[in-house]
């Protein structure tokens, strides 16, 4: 099964919740979540990660809500948490190919930045800050952030 589909991602996140309830995670442990993909703001203004099986007619089951599905699960875990995000806005204006942020509308990157800054329990590193670009290239088969992490 494709591990980048939304249901597989949800299952992995739910497993962390189970591990925490079973006291498998200790204070000295670190949960590292790495996200490389496309995201968008839904009609309610919620940040969503598009699974590889994304279907605009079935968003509830083909996307992950950053706040409800990811952060709300990570925050109560009894360990250290770090989230690395290379997630561009997947629904962009034409003419912005190669950039992981349109530059014309920072709403998505601002919302992502605010979401992670609001959490006192989860540390994060984002591929770019609001107003910055996160570049991708077909030769890398990833964004620059992911490309460099893989090379490290």
Short mmCIF file of C-alpha atoms in Angstrom, two decimals, residues 2-152:
data_model
loop_
_atom_site.label_atom_id
_atom_site.label_comp_id
_atom_site.label_asym_id
_atom_site.label_seq_id
_atom_site.Cartn_x
_atom_site.Cartn_y
_atom_site.Cartn_z
CA UNK A 2 1.22 3.50 -0.84
CA UNK A 3 2.48 5.11 2.38
CA UNK A 4 1.84 8.60 1.01
CA UNK A 5 -1.91 8.15 0.76
CA UNK A 6 -3.92 10.09 3.33
CA UNK A 7 -5.28 6.98 5.07
CA UNK A 8 -1.77 5.54 5.52
CA UNK A 9 -0.55 8.84 6.96
CA UNK A 10 -3.56 8.96 9.30
CA UNK A 11 -2.83 5.39 10.44
CA UNK A 12 0.78 6.28 11.27
CA UNK A 13 -0.36 9.33 13.25
CA UNK A 14 -2.96 7.27 15.11
CA UNK A 15 -0.27 4.72 15.99
CA UNK A 16 1.62 7.46 17.84
CA UNK A 17 -1.50 8.14 19.90
CA UNK A 18 -1.77 4.41 20.73
CA UNK A 19 1.92 4.23 21.64
CA UNK A 20 1.48 7.18 23.99
CA UNK A 21 -1.53 5.57 25.71
CA UNK A 22 0.45 2.33 26.13
CA UNK A 23 3.33 4.37 27.57
CA UNK A 24 5.69 3.21 24.84
CA UNK A 25 6.94 6.79 24.44
CA UNK A 26 9.12 8.24 27.20
CA UNK A 27 10.21 11.82 27.90
CA UNK A 28 13.67 11.11 26.49
CA UNK A 29 12.21 9.89 23.17
CA UNK A 30 11.91 12.07 20.08
CA UNK A 31 9.16 11.76 17.50
CA UNK A 32 10.31 13.20 14.18
CA UNK A 33 7.67 13.79 11.53
CA UNK A 34 8.85 14.70 8.04
CA UNK A 35 6.32 16.01 5.53
CA UNK A 36 7.18 16.65 1.91
CA UNK A 37 4.22 17.29 -0.30
CA UNK A 38 1.50 19.67 -1.34
CA UNK A 39 -0.96 21.44 0.90
CA UNK A 40 -3.66 24.06 0.72
CA UNK A 41 -6.13 26.10 2.75
CA UNK A 42 -9.61 24.60 2.58
CA UNK A 43 -12.80 26.68 2.36
CA UNK A 44 -12.83 26.99 6.19
CA UNK A 45 -9.24 28.25 6.23
CA UNK A 46 -7.83 24.99 7.64
CA UNK A 47 -4.41 23.85 6.44
CA UNK A 48 -4.61 20.47 4.72
CA UNK A 49 -1.92 18.13 3.39
CA UNK A 50 -2.83 16.41 0.13
CA UNK A 51 -2.24 12.65 0.16
CA UNK A 52 -0.95 11.06 -3.03
CA UNK A 53 -4.52 9.84 -3.55
CA UNK A 54 -5.91 13.40 -3.36
CA UNK A 55 -9.38 13.82 -4.77
CA UNK A 56 -11.02 17.25 -4.59
CA UNK A 57 -14.43 15.51 -4.43
CA UNK A 58 -13.32 13.44 -1.41
CA UNK A 59 -11.13 15.82 0.61
CA UNK A 60 -12.08 14.38 4.01
CA UNK A 61 -10.51 11.01 3.16
CA UNK A 62 -7.69 12.09 0.85
CA UNK A 63 -6.18 14.91 2.93
CA UNK A 64 -4.80 15.43 6.43
CA UNK A 65 -5.79 18.43 8.55
CA UNK A 66 -2.54 19.86 9.98
CA UNK A 67 -4.19 21.07 13.19
CA UNK A 68 -6.78 18.38 13.95
CA UNK A 69 -5.01 15.31 12.59
CA UNK A 70 -1.34 16.12 13.16
CA UNK A 71 -0.71 18.76 15.85
CA UNK A 72 -3.60 17.72 18.10
CA UNK A 73 -2.14 14.20 18.13
CA UNK A 74 1.48 15.25 18.61
CA UNK A 75 1.01 17.89 21.32
CA UNK A 76 -0.04 15.53 24.17
CA UNK A 77 2.67 12.93 23.44
CA UNK A 78 4.97 12.39 26.42
CA UNK A 79 8.16 13.04 24.47
CA UNK A 80 9.93 15.63 22.36
CA UNK A 81 8.34 16.38 18.98
CA UNK A 82 9.90 17.82 15.83
CA UNK A 83 8.09 18.36 12.53
CA UNK A 84 10.03 19.13 9.34
CA UNK A 85 7.80 20.49 6.56
CA UNK A 86 8.52 20.91 2.87
CA UNK A 87 4.90 21.41 1.85
CA UNK A 88 4.06 23.84 -0.87
CA UNK A 89 0.68 25.24 -1.75
CA UNK A 90 -0.66 22.57 -4.11
CA UNK A 91 -3.34 24.75 -5.63
CA UNK A 92 -1.49 27.72 -7.14
CA UNK A 93 -2.06 30.47 -9.69
CA UNK A 94 -0.74 29.76 -13.22
CA UNK A 95 2.80 30.93 -14.01
CA UNK A 96 4.30 30.00 -10.64
CA UNK A 97 5.86 26.68 -11.68
CA UNK A 98 9.10 25.80 -9.92
CA UNK A 99 8.22 27.80 -6.82
CA UNK A 100 6.66 26.20 -3.80
CA UNK A 101 4.90 29.44 -2.89
CA UNK A 102 3.24 31.84 -5.31
CA UNK A 103 4.75 34.92 -3.69
CA UNK A 104 1.59 36.79 -4.67
CA UNK A 105 -0.56 35.26 -1.94
CA UNK A 106 1.26 34.39 1.27
CA UNK A 107 -1.92 33.28 3.02
CA UNK A 108 -0.91 29.60 2.92
CA UNK A 109 2.66 30.06 4.17
CA UNK A 110 1.56 32.57 6.81
CA UNK A 111 -1.09 30.14 8.07
CA UNK A 112 1.43 27.27 8.19
CA UNK A 113 3.95 29.43 10.03
CA UNK A 114 1.35 30.64 12.57
CA UNK A 115 0.03 27.13 13.14
CA UNK A 116 3.41 25.76 14.18
CA UNK A 117 4.40 28.87 16.15
CA UNK A 118 1.17 28.57 18.16
CA UNK A 119 2.18 25.16 19.45
CA UNK A 120 4.29 25.23 22.60
CA UNK A 121 4.69 21.45 22.50
CA UNK A 122 5.85 20.83 18.91
CA UNK A 123 9.03 22.25 17.39
CA UNK A 124 9.12 22.75 13.65
CA UNK A 125 11.35 23.62 10.75
CA UNK A 126 9.68 24.84 7.56
CA UNK A 127 11.20 24.96 4.09
CA UNK A 128 10.46 28.68 3.88
CA UNK A 129 8.96 31.52 5.87
CA UNK A 130 6.10 33.73 4.71
CA UNK A 131 7.28 35.90 1.81
CA UNK A 132 10.04 33.44 0.86
CA UNK A 133 10.08 30.86 -1.91
CA UNK A 134 10.63 27.15 -1.53
CA UNK A 135 12.07 25.91 -4.80
CA UNK A 136 11.61 22.53 -6.43
CA UNK A 137 13.13 21.06 -9.54
CA UNK A 138 12.21 17.91 -11.51
CA UNK A 139 15.90 16.91 -11.55
CA UNK A 140 15.88 16.75 -7.74
CA UNK A 141 12.53 14.93 -7.65
CA UNK A 142 11.86 17.05 -4.53
CA UNK A 143 11.95 20.55 -3.20
CA UNK A 144 15.35 22.04 -2.35
CA UNK A 145 14.68 21.55 1.40
CA UNK A 146 14.00 17.82 0.98
CA UNK A 147 16.86 17.44 -1.49
CA UNK A 148 19.37 18.86 1.01
CA UNK A 149 17.98 16.75 3.88
CA UNK A 150 18.36 13.59 1.80
CA UNK A 151 21.96 14.51 0.97
CA UNK A 152 22.88 15.20 4.61
#
